[in-house]
mmCIF file of C-alpha atoms and ligand atoms in Angstrom:
data_model
loop_
_atom_site.group_PDB
_atom_site.id
_atom_site.type_symbol
_atom_site.label_atom_id
_atom_site.label_comp_id
_atom_site.label_asym_id
_atom_site.label_seq_id
_atom_site.Cartn_x
_atom_site.Cartn_y
_atom_site.Cartn_z
ATOM 1 C CA UNK A 1 0.000 0.000 0.000
ATOM 2 C CA UNK A 2 2.773 2.377 0.986
ATOM 3 C CA UNK A 3 4.892 1.483 -2.077
ATOM 4 C CA UNK A 4 1.892 1.826 -4.347
ATOM 5 C CA UNK A 5 1.352 5.391 -3.133
ATOM 6 C CA UNK A 6 5.007 6.249 -3.719
ATOM 7 C CA UNK A 7 4.780 4.945 -7.301
ATOM 8 C CA UNK A 8 1.787 7.163 -7.907
ATOM 9 C CA UNK A 9 3.719 10.185 -6.682
ATOM 10 C CA UNK A 10 6.640 9.401 -8.972
ATOM 11 C CA UNK A 11 4.284 8.878 -11.879
ATOM 12 C CA UNK A 12 2.675 12.271 -11.176
ATOM 13 C CA UNK A 13 6.103 13.934 -11.053
ATOM 14 C CA UNK A 14 7.051 12.203 -14.313
ATOM 15 C CA UNK A 15 3.926 13.453 -16.060
ATOM 16 C CA UNK A 16 4.450 16.960 -14.668
ATOM 17 C CA UNK A 17 8.043 16.993 -15.956
ATOM 18 C CA UNK A 18 6.931 15.788 -19.385
ATOM 19 C CA UNK A 19 4.212 18.448 -19.520
ATOM 20 C CA UNK A 20 6.716 21.129 -18.515
ATOM 21 C CA UNK A 21 9.185 19.910 -21.151
ATOM 22 C CA UNK A 22 6.556 19.933 -23.906
ATOM 23 C CA UNK A 23 5.381 23.402 -22.857
ATOM 24 C CA UNK A 24 8.917 24.789 -22.994
ATOM 25 C CA UNK A 25 9.443 23.107 -26.370
ATOM 26 C CA UNK A 26 6.171 24.526 -27.661
ATOM 27 C CA UNK A 27 6.938 28.028 -26.442
ATOM 28 C CA UNK A 28 10.416 28.032 -27.988
ATOM 29 C CA UNK A 29 9.104 26.676 -31.311
ATOM 30 C CA UNK A 30 6.462 29.398 -31.305
ATOM 31 C CA UNK A 31 9.025 32.073 -30.431
ATOM 32 C CA UNK A 32 11.397 30.911 -33.182
ATOM 33 C CA UNK A 33 8.574 30.882 -35.696
ATOM 34 C CA UNK A 34 7.589 34.423 -34.791
ATOM 35 C CA UNK A 35 11.056 35.954 -34.717
ATOM 36 C CA UNK A 36 14.186 33.955 -35.517
ATOM 37 C CA UNK A 37 17.127 35.062 -33.369
ATOM 38 C CA UNK A 38 19.132 37.811 -35.037
ATOM 39 C CA UNK A 39 16.761 38.022 -37.977
ATOM 40 C CA UNK A 40 14.896 41.211 -38.636
ATOM 41 C CA UNK A 41 11.691 40.607 -40.558
ATOM 42 C CA UNK A 42 11.149 43.560 -42.788
ATOM 43 C CA UNK A 43 8.026 42.122 -44.426
ATOM 44 C CA UNK A 44 5.705 39.152 -44.095
ATOM 45 C CA UNK A 45 6.713 36.765 -46.931
ATOM 46 C CA UNK A 46 3.137 35.557 -47.364
ATOM 47 C CA UNK A 47 1.920 39.122 -47.810
ATOM 48 C CA UNK A 48 4.887 40.292 -49.911
ATOM 49 C CA UNK A 49 2.679 40.906 -52.941
ATOM 50 C CA UNK A 50 0.501 43.286 -50.911
ATOM 51 C CA UNK A 51 3.464 45.043 -49.282
ATOM 52 C CA UNK A 52 5.179 48.059 -50.857
ATOM 53 C CA UNK A 53 7.195 48.144 -53.034
ATOM 54 C CA UNK A 54 6.244 44.584 -54.056
ATOM 55 C CA UNK A 55 2.593 45.502 -54.574
ATOM 56 C CA UNK A 56 3.751 47.158 -57.807
ATOM 57 C CA UNK A 57 6.190 44.848 -59.579
ATOM 58 C CA UNK A 58 8.366 45.699 -62.555
ATOM 59 C CA UNK A 59 10.442 48.547 -63.873
ATOM 60 C CA UNK A 60 10.314 52.098 -62.494
ATOM 61 C CA UNK A 61 12.246 55.005 -63.926
ATOM 62 C CA UNK A 62 14.484 56.652 -61.333
ATOM 63 C CA UNK A 63 16.381 59.071 -63.540
ATOM 64 C CA UNK A 64 18.273 59.406 -66.813
ATOM 65 C CA UNK A 65 18.587 55.766 -67.994
ATOM 66 C CA UNK A 66 18.366 54.704 -64.367
ATOM 67 C CA UNK A 67 15.729 52.273 -63.174
ATOM 68 C CA UNK A 68 14.526 50.231 -60.254
ATOM 69 C CA UNK A 69 13.350 46.678 -61.001
ATOM 70 C CA UNK A 70 11.042 45.392 -58.278
ATOM 71 C CA UNK A 71 10.872 41.603 -58.475
ATOM 72 C CA UNK A 72 9.553 38.653 -56.516
ATOM 73 C CA UNK A 73 11.295 35.295 -56.288
ATOM 74 C CA UNK A 74 9.244 32.193 -55.550
ATOM 75 C CA UNK A 75 9.284 28.451 -56.125
ATOM 76 C CA UNK A 76 9.967 28.283 -59.051
ATOM 77 C CA UNK A 77 10.292 31.536 -60.880
ATOM 78 C CA UNK A 78 10.472 35.306 -60.787
ATOM 79 C CA UNK A 79 7.858 37.968 -61.328
ATOM 80 C CA UNK A 80 8.036 39.741 -63.724
ATOM 81 C CA UNK A 81 9.635 37.109 -65.926
ATOM 82 C CA UNK A 82 11.131 39.540 -68.411
ATOM 83 C CA UNK A 83 12.577 43.026 -67.916
ATOM 84 C CA UNK A 84 13.432 45.251 -70.868
ATOM 85 C CA UNK A 85 15.868 48.146 -70.583
ATOM 86 C CA UNK A 86 17.833 50.326 -73.051
ATOM 87 C CA UNK A 87 21.579 49.751 -73.393
ATOM 88 C CA UNK A 88 23.579 51.567 -70.731
ATOM 89 C CA UNK A 89 20.729 51.349 -68.236
ATOM 90 C CA UNK A 90 21.638 51.344 -64.568
ATOM 91 C CA UNK A 91 19.226 48.971 -62.842
ATOM 92 C CA UNK A 92 18.719 48.716 -59.117
ATOM 93 C CA UNK A 93 17.071 45.390 -58.344
ATOM 94 C CA UNK A 94 14.804 45.269 -55.296
ATOM 95 C CA UNK A 95 14.023 41.676 -54.392
ATOM 96 C CA UNK A 96 12.245 39.487 -51.913
ATOM 97 C CA UNK A 97 11.034 35.894 -51.702
ATOM 98 C CA UNK A 98 7.496 34.737 -50.965
ATOM 99 C CA UNK A 99 8.575 31.307 -49.717
ATOM 100 C CA UNK A 100 12.092 29.921 -49.293
ATOM 101 C CA UNK A 101 15.613 31.249 -49.869
ATOM 102 C CA UNK A 102 16.362 31.743 -53.570
ATOM 103 C CA UNK A 103 19.290 33.082 -55.515
ATOM 104 C CA UNK A 104 19.474 35.934 -58.007
ATOM 105 C CA UNK A 105 22.491 35.684 -60.265
ATOM 106 C CA UNK A 106 23.148 37.144 -63.695
ATOM 107 C CA UNK A 107 25.987 35.328 -65.513
ATOM 108 C CA UNK A 108 28.580 37.632 -67.186
ATOM 109 C CA UNK A 109 27.951 40.233 -64.457
ATOM 110 C CA UNK A 110 28.861 40.557 -60.793
ATOM 111 C CA UNK A 111 25.195 40.269 -59.801
ATOM 112 C CA UNK A 112 24.805 37.418 -57.319
ATOM 113 C CA UNK A 113 22.656 37.846 -54.222
ATOM 114 C CA UNK A 114 20.542 35.740 -51.917
ATOM 115 C CA UNK A 115 16.823 36.453 -51.852
ATOM 116 C CA UNK A 116 15.516 35.737 -48.356
ATOM 117 C CA UNK A 117 11.854 35.516 -47.357
ATOM 118 C CA UNK A 118 10.940 38.416 -45.098
ATOM 119 C CA UNK A 119 13.907 40.487 -46.170
ATOM 120 C CA UNK A 120 14.577 42.906 -49.007
ATOM 121 C CA UNK A 121 17.723 42.441 -51.106
ATOM 122 C CA UNK A 122 19.249 45.102 -53.334
ATOM 123 C CA UNK A 123 21.815 44.835 -56.092
ATOM 124 C CA UNK A 124 22.666 47.331 -58.815
ATOM 125 C CA UNK A 125 24.140 46.734 -62.260
ATOM 126 C CA UNK A 126 24.739 48.846 -65.358
ATOM 127 C CA UNK A 127 24.039 46.967 -68.591
ATOM 128 C CA UNK A 128 26.605 48.338 -71.045
ATOM 129 C CA UNK A 129 26.262 45.504 -73.585
ATOM 130 C CA UNK A 130 23.057 44.844 -75.505
ATOM 131 C CA UNK A 131 21.635 41.341 -75.504
ATOM 132 C CA UNK A 132 19.749 38.893 -73.381
ATOM 133 C CA UNK A 133 20.824 38.256 -69.822
ATOM 134 C CA UNK A 134 19.528 35.285 -67.877
ATOM 135 C CA UNK A 135 18.645 35.580 -64.215
ATOM 136 C CA UNK A 136 19.335 32.274 -62.488
ATOM 137 C CA UNK A 137 18.572 30.887 -59.059
ATOM 138 C CA UNK A 138 21.790 29.653 -57.477
ATOM 139 C CA UNK A 139 20.398 28.571 -54.111
ATOM 140 C CA UNK A 140 18.929 25.086 -54.064
ATOM 141 C CA UNK A 141 15.217 25.633 -53.408
ATOM 142 C CA UNK A 142 13.493 22.390 -54.342
ATOM 143 C CA UNK A 143 12.441 20.220 -57.249
ATOM 144 C CA UNK A 144 12.063 23.122 -59.705
ATOM 145 C CA UNK A 145 15.337 24.835 -58.795
ATOM 146 C CA UNK A 146 16.997 23.994 -62.140
ATOM 147 C CA UNK A 147 14.236 25.638 -64.177
ATOM 148 C CA UNK A 148 13.914 28.774 -62.041
ATOM 149 C CA UNK A 149 14.920 31.716 -64.197
ATOM 150 C CA UNK A 150 13.978 35.070 -65.672
ATOM 151 C CA UNK A 151 15.415 37.308 -68.382
ATOM 152 C CA UNK A 152 16.658 40.838 -68.919
ATOM 153 C CA UNK A 153 16.571 42.154 -72.460
ATOM 154 C CA UNK A 154 19.023 44.995 -73.056
ATOM 155 C CA UNK A 155 18.098 46.767 -76.274
ATOM 156 C CA UNK A 156 20.870 48.380 -78.306
HETATM 157 CU CU1 CUA C 1 14.976 29.150 -56.419
HETATM 158 CU CU2 CUA C 1 16.702 27.600 -56.610
#
């Protein structure tokens, strides 16, 4: 009888410890989901398309042959898919991702940045040579990674 009671107490303590452990685990998971340590969330990735400047995608004229290209990266593509600029155009790319981490690289240029959900990436390039420039994703992002691309047409 006495031993039986002691077992019950230990069982109760065990359950209490388990409950406490799961609560702590749950709270930390929740906290990490809300705000990863060290990460500043500029925008909500799921609402990126409704958040300025990404609520108005595409090319904006900033000055004399100077533009801003506002683009979204997502699995598995970019929006807009094609950007057209005159030769010599200086383009400031403003980028974010609506889902996972993507890349934004333009071969034959020094453009190569990570596009992180919740954050805004910038990179600027002047297109001195006419032609077609591919934008490629260089961060593995899933099954469609290899086909994720867009295009910049520089008109001479
Ligand atoms: Cu997007 Cu790889």
